[in-house]
mmCIF file of C-alpha atoms in Angstrom:
data_model
loop_
_atom_site.group_PDB
_atom_site.id
_atom_site.type_symbol
_atom_site.label_atom_id
_atom_site.label_comp_id
_atom_site.label_asym_id
_atom_site.label_seq_id
_atom_site.Cartn_x
_atom_site.Cartn_y
_atom_site.Cartn_z
ATOM 1 C CA MET W 20 89.499 44.974 -17.394
ATOM 2 C CA SER W 21 87.057 46.736 -15.077
ATOM 3 C CA GLU W 22 84.157 44.961 -13.393
ATOM 4 C CA ASN W 23 81.747 46.878 -15.624
ATOM 5 C CA THR W 24 83.370 45.776 -18.884
ATOM 6 C CA PRO W 25 81.124 43.281 -20.703
ATOM 7 C CA LEU W 26 82.599 39.808 -21.022
ATOM 8 C CA VAL W 27 80.634 39.345 -24.246
ATOM 9 C CA LEU W 28 80.184 42.124 -26.803
ATOM 10 C CA ARG W 29 77.050 42.251 -28.958
ATOM 11 C CA GLU W 30 76.957 43.666 -32.504
ATOM 12 C CA ARG W 31 74.407 43.612 -35.318
ATOM 13 C CA HIS W 32 75.599 43.023 -38.871
ATOM 14 C CA GLY W 33 72.552 43.168 -41.126
ATOM 15 C CA ARG W 34 70.398 40.188 -40.128
ATOM 16 C CA VAL W 35 73.244 38.590 -38.187
ATOM 17 C CA GLY W 36 73.758 38.898 -34.446
ATOM 18 C CA LEU W 37 77.436 38.723 -33.443
ATOM 19 C CA LEU W 38 78.620 37.721 -29.966
ATOM 20 C CA ARG W 39 82.313 38.385 -29.313
ATOM 21 C CA LEU W 40 83.975 36.792 -26.269
ATOM 22 C CA ASN W 41 85.755 39.644 -24.523
ATOM 23 C CA ASN W 42 88.129 38.449 -21.824
ATOM 24 C CA PRO W 43 91.408 38.186 -23.782
ATOM 25 C CA LYS W 44 93.693 38.601 -20.748
ATOM 26 C CA ALA W 45 92.271 35.304 -19.453
ATOM 27 C CA TYR W 46 92.341 33.794 -22.976
ATOM 28 C CA ASN W 47 88.534 34.021 -23.017
ATOM 29 C CA ALA W 48 88.323 31.391 -20.284
ATOM 30 C CA LEU W 49 84.715 30.293 -19.942
ATOM 31 C CA SER W 50 83.993 31.495 -16.432
ATOM 32 C CA PRO W 51 80.432 31.198 -15.129
ATOM 33 C CA ALA W 52 80.018 34.966 -15.576
ATOM 34 C CA LEU W 53 81.181 34.880 -19.205
ATOM 35 C CA LEU W 54 79.015 31.861 -19.998
ATOM 36 C CA ARG W 55 75.942 33.529 -18.499
ATOM 37 C CA GLU W 56 76.527 36.673 -20.582
ATOM 38 C CA LEU W 57 77.025 34.541 -23.674
ATOM 39 C CA MET W 58 73.846 32.537 -23.132
ATOM 40 C CA ASP W 59 71.875 35.710 -22.366
ATOM 41 C CA GLY W 60 73.189 37.192 -25.618
ATOM 42 C CA LEU W 61 72.178 34.098 -27.563
ATOM 43 C CA ALA W 62 68.674 34.220 -26.069
ATOM 44 C CA ALA W 63 68.367 37.908 -26.951
ATOM 45 C CA TRP W 64 69.373 37.427 -30.596
ATOM 46 C CA ASP W 65 67.167 34.328 -30.816
ATOM 47 C CA ALA W 66 64.153 36.394 -29.731
ATOM 48 C CA ASP W 67 64.942 39.271 -32.127
ATOM 49 C CA GLU W 68 62.872 38.942 -35.328
ATOM 50 C CA ALA W 69 65.362 41.173 -37.178
ATOM 51 C CA VAL W 70 68.089 38.557 -36.659
ATOM 52 C CA GLY W 71 68.146 35.370 -38.729
ATOM 53 C CA ALA W 72 71.455 33.817 -37.673
ATOM 54 C CA ILE W 73 74.052 34.214 -34.928
ATOM 55 C CA VAL W 74 77.866 34.154 -34.912
ATOM 56 C CA ILE W 75 80.069 33.522 -31.866
ATOM 57 C CA THR W 76 83.741 34.510 -32.047
ATOM 58 C CA GLY W 77 86.752 35.427 -29.930
ATOM 59 C CA THR W 78 89.945 37.107 -31.138
ATOM 60 C CA GLU W 79 92.457 36.201 -33.832
ATOM 61 C CA ARG W 80 94.670 34.659 -31.108
ATOM 62 C CA VAL W 81 92.124 32.714 -29.099
ATOM 63 C CA PHE W 82 88.515 31.613 -29.431
ATOM 64 C CA ALA W 83 88.332 30.249 -25.882
ATOM 65 C CA ALA W 84 91.181 28.379 -24.187
ATOM 66 C CA GLY W 85 88.998 26.364 -21.832
ATOM 67 C CA ALA W 86 87.164 26.640 -18.554
ATOM 68 C CA ASP W 87 88.139 28.916 -15.673
ATOM 69 C CA ILE W 88 90.423 26.458 -13.892
ATOM 70 C CA LYS W 89 91.190 28.830 -11.018
ATOM 71 C CA ALA W 90 87.495 29.060 -10.207
ATOM 72 C CA MET W 91 87.028 25.284 -10.023
ATOM 73 C CA SER W 92 90.399 24.055 -8.718
ATOM 74 C CA GLN W 93 89.199 23.722 -5.109
ATOM 75 C CA ALA W 94 85.600 22.729 -5.886
ATOM 76 C CA SER W 95 84.142 19.491 -4.573
ATOM 77 C CA ALA W 96 81.908 17.164 -6.560
ATOM 78 C CA VAL W 97 78.892 18.618 -4.758
ATOM 79 C CA ASP W 98 80.113 22.172 -5.441
ATOM 80 C CA MET W 99 80.282 21.425 -9.160
ATOM 81 C CA LEU W 100 76.892 19.710 -9.135
ATOM 82 C CA LEU W 101 75.159 22.584 -7.353
ATOM 83 C CA SER W 102 76.925 25.372 -9.252
ATOM 84 C CA GLY W 103 75.097 24.544 -12.488
ATOM 85 C CA TYR W 104 78.225 25.586 -14.417
ATOM 86 C CA VAL W 105 78.146 22.810 -17.009
ATOM 87 C CA ASP W 106 74.365 23.137 -17.240
ATOM 88 C CA LEU W 107 74.860 26.606 -18.754
ATOM 89 C CA PHE W 108 76.067 24.954 -21.970
ATOM 90 C CA ASP W 109 72.631 23.352 -22.340
ATOM 91 C CA ARG W 110 71.085 26.751 -23.019
ATOM 92 C CA LEU W 111 72.792 26.729 -26.401
ATOM 93 C CA ARG W 112 70.670 23.727 -27.399
ATOM 94 C CA GLN W 113 67.555 25.837 -26.823
ATOM 95 C CA VAL W 114 68.502 28.401 -29.482
ATOM 96 C CA HIS W 115 66.264 27.975 -32.547
ATOM 97 C CA LYS W 116 68.308 30.050 -34.998
ATOM 98 C CA PRO W 117 71.508 28.751 -36.622
ATOM 99 C CA VAL W 118 74.649 29.478 -34.588
ATOM 100 C CA ILE W 119 78.022 29.692 -36.321
ATOM 101 C CA ALA W 120 81.318 29.502 -34.440
ATOM 102 C CA ALA W 121 84.018 31.664 -36.039
ATOM 103 C CA VAL W 122 87.191 30.166 -34.585
ATOM 104 C CA ALA W 123 90.711 31.559 -34.714
ATOM 105 C CA GLY W 124 93.610 30.596 -32.480
ATOM 106 C CA TRP W 125 93.078 28.249 -29.569
ATOM 107 C CA ALA W 126 89.796 26.407 -29.042
ATOM 108 C CA LEU W 127 90.616 24.100 -26.163
ATOM 109 C CA GLY W 128 88.603 22.232 -23.542
ATOM 110 C CA GLY W 129 85.377 24.093 -22.924
ATOM 111 C CA GLY W 130 86.182 26.385 -25.856
ATOM 112 C CA PHE W 131 86.255 23.411 -28.206
ATOM 113 C CA GLU W 132 83.067 22.085 -26.611
ATOM 114 C CA LEU W 133 81.421 25.470 -27.165
ATOM 115 C CA ALA W 134 82.392 25.423 -30.847
ATOM 116 C CA MET W 135 81.125 21.857 -31.289
ATOM 117 C CA ALA W 136 77.800 22.826 -29.685
ATOM 118 C CA CYS W 137 77.265 25.335 -32.497
ATOM 119 C CA ASP W 138 75.681 24.369 -35.822
ATOM 120 C CA ILE W 139 78.507 25.368 -38.184
ATOM 121 C CA ILE W 140 82.206 26.063 -37.613
ATOM 122 C CA VAL W 141 84.310 28.404 -39.752
ATOM 123 C CA ALA W 142 87.991 28.050 -38.849
ATOM 124 C CA ALA W 143 90.898 30.385 -39.438
ATOM 125 C CA GLU W 144 94.119 28.819 -40.693
ATOM 126 C CA ASN W 145 95.688 29.373 -37.253
ATOM 127 C CA ALA W 146 92.886 27.592 -35.357
ATOM 128 C CA ARG W 147 93.874 24.744 -33.050
ATOM 129 C CA PHE W 148 91.428 22.332 -31.427
ATOM 130 C CA GLY W 149 91.839 20.018 -28.452
ATOM 131 C CA GLN W 150 90.454 18.457 -25.265
ATOM 132 C CA PRO W 151 93.378 18.738 -22.801
ATOM 133 C CA GLU W 152 91.361 18.051 -19.635
ATOM 134 C CA ILE W 153 93.327 14.812 -19.042
ATOM 135 C CA ASN W 154 96.297 17.009 -18.072
ATOM 136 C CA LEU W 155 94.211 18.296 -15.137
ATOM 137 C CA GLY W 156 93.109 14.870 -13.965
ATOM 138 C CA VAL W 157 89.575 15.169 -15.386
ATOM 139 C CA ILE W 158 87.747 14.604 -18.677
ATOM 140 C CA PRO W 159 85.566 16.863 -20.840
ATOM 141 C CA GLY W 160 82.253 17.562 -19.097
ATOM 142 C CA ALA W 161 80.308 19.811 -21.467
ATOM 143 C CA GLY W 162 79.766 17.416 -24.346
ATOM 144 C CA GLY W 163 83.324 16.901 -25.558
ATOM 145 C CA THR W 164 83.432 13.117 -25.392
ATOM 146 C CA GLN W 165 79.983 12.803 -26.971
ATOM 147 C CA ARG W 166 80.006 15.352 -29.811
ATOM 148 C CA LEU W 167 83.628 14.647 -30.705
ATOM 149 C CA THR W 168 83.080 10.881 -30.943
ATOM 150 C CA ARG W 169 79.932 11.320 -33.042
ATOM 151 C CA THR W 170 81.893 13.478 -35.487
ATOM 152 C CA VAL W 171 85.331 11.887 -35.787
ATOM 153 C CA GLY W 172 84.721 8.351 -34.523
ATOM 154 C CA LYS W 173 85.987 6.393 -31.543
ATOM 155 C CA TYR W 174 89.695 6.108 -32.311
ATOM 156 C CA LEU W 175 90.627 9.718 -32.917
ATOM 157 C CA ALA W 176 88.329 10.811 -30.067
ATOM 158 C CA MET W 177 90.140 8.397 -27.742
ATOM 159 C CA GLU W 178 93.525 9.859 -28.664
ATOM 160 C CA MET W 179 92.302 13.425 -28.188
ATOM 161 C CA VAL W 180 90.609 12.749 -24.850
ATOM 162 C CA LEU W 181 93.167 10.334 -23.395
ATOM 163 C CA ASN W 182 96.412 11.793 -24.741
ATOM 164 C CA ASP W 183 95.725 15.479 -25.532
ATOM 165 C CA ARG W 184 96.136 15.182 -29.287
ATOM 166 C CA ARG W 185 95.427 18.555 -30.863
ATOM 167 C CA LEU W 186 94.242 19.252 -34.378
ATOM 168 C CA THR W 187 95.223 21.965 -36.794
ATOM 169 C CA ALA W 188 92.474 23.679 -38.749
ATOM 170 C CA GLU W 189 93.272 21.573 -41.826
ATOM 171 C CA GLU W 190 93.155 18.347 -39.800
ATOM 172 C CA ALA W 191 89.846 19.404 -38.249
ATOM 173 C CA ALA W 192 88.428 19.988 -41.735
ATOM 174 C CA ARG W 193 89.705 16.602 -42.911
ATOM 175 C CA PHE W 194 87.983 14.851 -40.010
ATOM 176 C CA GLY W 195 84.706 16.736 -40.526
ATOM 177 C CA LEU W 196 84.974 18.976 -37.449
ATOM 178 C CA VAL W 197 84.810 22.284 -39.323
ATOM 179 C CA ASN W 198 82.953 23.423 -42.431
ATOM 180 C CA ARG W 199 85.754 25.428 -43.996
ATOM 181 C CA VAL W 200 89.228 26.846 -43.367
ATOM 182 C CA VAL W 201 90.010 30.391 -44.473
ATOM 183 C CA PRO W 202 92.912 32.837 -44.071
ATOM 184 C CA THR W 203 93.050 34.172 -40.528
ATOM 185 C CA GLU W 204 92.429 37.755 -41.597
ATOM 186 C CA GLN W 205 89.209 36.670 -43.348
ATOM 187 C CA TYR W 206 87.709 34.167 -40.901
ATOM 188 C CA LEU W 207 85.175 36.484 -39.249
ATOM 189 C CA ASP W 208 84.102 38.100 -42.528
ATOM 190 C CA GLU W 209 83.588 34.616 -43.987
ATOM 191 C CA ALA W 210 81.488 33.526 -40.996
ATOM 192 C CA LEU W 211 79.380 36.694 -41.164
ATOM 193 C CA LYS W 212 78.899 36.243 -44.914
ATOM 194 C CA LEU W 213 77.745 32.669 -44.411
ATOM 195 C CA ALA W 214 75.437 33.679 -41.550
ATOM 196 C CA GLN W 215 73.929 36.480 -43.651
ATOM 197 C CA ALA W 216 73.226 34.057 -46.514
ATOM 198 C CA ILE W 217 71.406 31.702 -44.141
ATOM 199 C CA ALA W 218 69.556 34.594 -42.496
ATOM 200 C CA GLU W 219 68.115 35.597 -45.875
ATOM 201 C CA ARG W 220 66.392 32.234 -46.325
ATOM 202 C CA ALA W 221 62.890 31.201 -45.198
ATOM 203 C CA PRO W 222 63.028 31.559 -41.369
ATOM 204 C CA VAL W 223 60.597 28.791 -40.415
ATOM 205 C CA ALA W 224 62.186 26.328 -42.843
ATOM 206 C CA VAL W 225 65.648 27.205 -41.468
ATOM 207 C CA ARG W 226 64.449 26.592 -37.912
ATOM 208 C CA LEU W 227 62.866 23.243 -38.744
ATOM 209 C CA GLY W 228 65.819 22.212 -40.897
ATOM 210 C CA LYS W 229 68.122 22.777 -37.920
ATOM 211 C CA GLU W 230 65.778 20.739 -35.715
ATOM 212 C CA ALA W 231 65.715 17.859 -38.194
ATOM 213 C CA VAL W 232 69.504 17.660 -38.571
ATOM 214 C CA ASN W 233 70.044 17.791 -34.804
ATOM 215 C CA TYR W 234 67.396 15.103 -34.283
ATOM 216 C CA ALA W 235 69.342 12.812 -36.609
ATOM 217 C CA LEU W 236 72.182 12.711 -34.062
ATOM 218 C CA GLU W 237 69.907 11.518 -31.266
ATOM 219 C CA SER W 238 67.536 9.076 -32.948
ATOM 220 C CA THR W 239 67.331 5.918 -35.001
ATOM 221 C CA LEU W 240 67.001 6.232 -38.771
ATOM 222 C CA SER W 241 63.334 5.221 -38.734
ATOM 223 C CA ALA W 242 62.468 7.723 -36.005
ATOM 224 C CA GLY W 243 64.468 10.426 -37.779
ATOM 225 C CA LEU W 244 62.748 9.810 -41.101
ATOM 226 C CA ALA W 245 59.327 10.036 -39.442
ATOM 227 C CA TYR W 246 60.304 13.251 -37.649
ATOM 228 C CA GLU W 247 61.647 14.799 -40.852
ATOM 229 C CA ARG W 248 58.443 13.918 -42.705
ATOM 230 C CA ARG W 249 56.271 15.597 -40.072
ATOM 231 C CA LEU W 250 58.331 18.785 -40.285
ATOM 232 C CA PHE W 251 58.184 18.664 -44.089
ATOM 233 C CA TYR W 252 54.389 18.415 -44.052
ATOM 234 C CA LEU W 253 54.156 21.144 -41.405
ATOM 235 C CA LEU W 254 55.949 23.613 -43.665
ATOM 236 C CA PHE W 255 53.068 23.357 -46.156
ATOM 237 C CA ALA W 256 51.007 25.281 -43.613
ATOM 238 C CA THR W 257 53.306 28.319 -43.901
ATOM 239 C CA GLU W 258 52.974 31.389 -46.072
ATOM 240 C CA ASP W 259 56.661 31.046 -46.929
ATOM 241 C CA GLN W 260 56.081 27.680 -48.603
ATOM 242 C CA ARG W 261 53.495 29.219 -50.913
ATOM 243 C CA GLU W 262 55.692 32.259 -51.507
ATOM 244 C CA GLY W 263 58.790 30.197 -52.210
ATOM 245 C CA MET W 264 57.113 27.899 -54.718
ATOM 246 C CA ASP W 265 55.295 30.763 -56.441
ATOM 247 C CA ALA W 266 58.568 32.687 -56.715
ATOM 248 C CA PHE W 267 60.279 29.629 -58.214
ATOM 249 C CA LEU W 268 57.523 29.080 -60.784
ATOM 250 C CA ASN W 269 57.464 32.758 -61.740
ATOM 251 C CA LYS W 270 61.254 33.132 -61.816
ATOM 252 C CA ARG W 271 61.459 35.863 -59.174
ATOM 253 C CA SER W 272 63.124 36.286 -55.799
ATOM 254 C CA PRO W 273 60.972 35.245 -52.826
ATOM 255 C CA ALA W 274 59.911 37.730 -50.149
ATOM 256 C CA TRP W 275 59.922 35.703 -46.959
ATOM 257 C CA LYS W 276 57.444 36.544 -44.210
ATOM 258 C CA GLY W 277 58.690 34.160 -41.535
ATOM 259 C CA ARG W 278 55.269 32.608 -41.044
#
């Protein structure tokens, strides 16, 4: 792969922005350069009014097999702190539009953390998930211990983090880590179809709905209920609320304005 070859490919599919990790010879290892291109791509699609949802994918063999170990093997604690490498993952939390991970093959370490940082995960039958950092003498550092535990609970998270237990796609679905499992040859089409369906809904309501669900993971129930209620009331100031309710009452399809 030449130095000028993009590490992340961008494609438009209707109202869906697709970001395809493009370093297969390194198993889509999440190097700082690849992560920066990915986060720049997310920001670009997020700012594009013609895009309503975003999909991140890799290849049928590998989503992303972890961090770039070669790049960090000789790093000191201060080197890692100052590099801002892990901080790059935080840019994903700033994306307002729904982000779907379309995962086939290996999603390990940072690749699994990247998928869990998305809003929805569509998994191919051949997908495999794990946090193998313990084999390198470290632990997950980009949200793995936190998001995994919140999803599957303490005991399974402990086994995955402490003893490199890996999950098949079906196991991940059973434990609530993925939304659906589909045949490998259909996984990307299924993710794009789902993203397109979301992108056709009321944009402001989609944005605030995402905010409300994410807030539920970081707040008490009482604080979450109050936050949800404020967002609900706020939507009555939008043209889309009036359009949606008028369309329902008059048995027609709504024409969303996004305001």
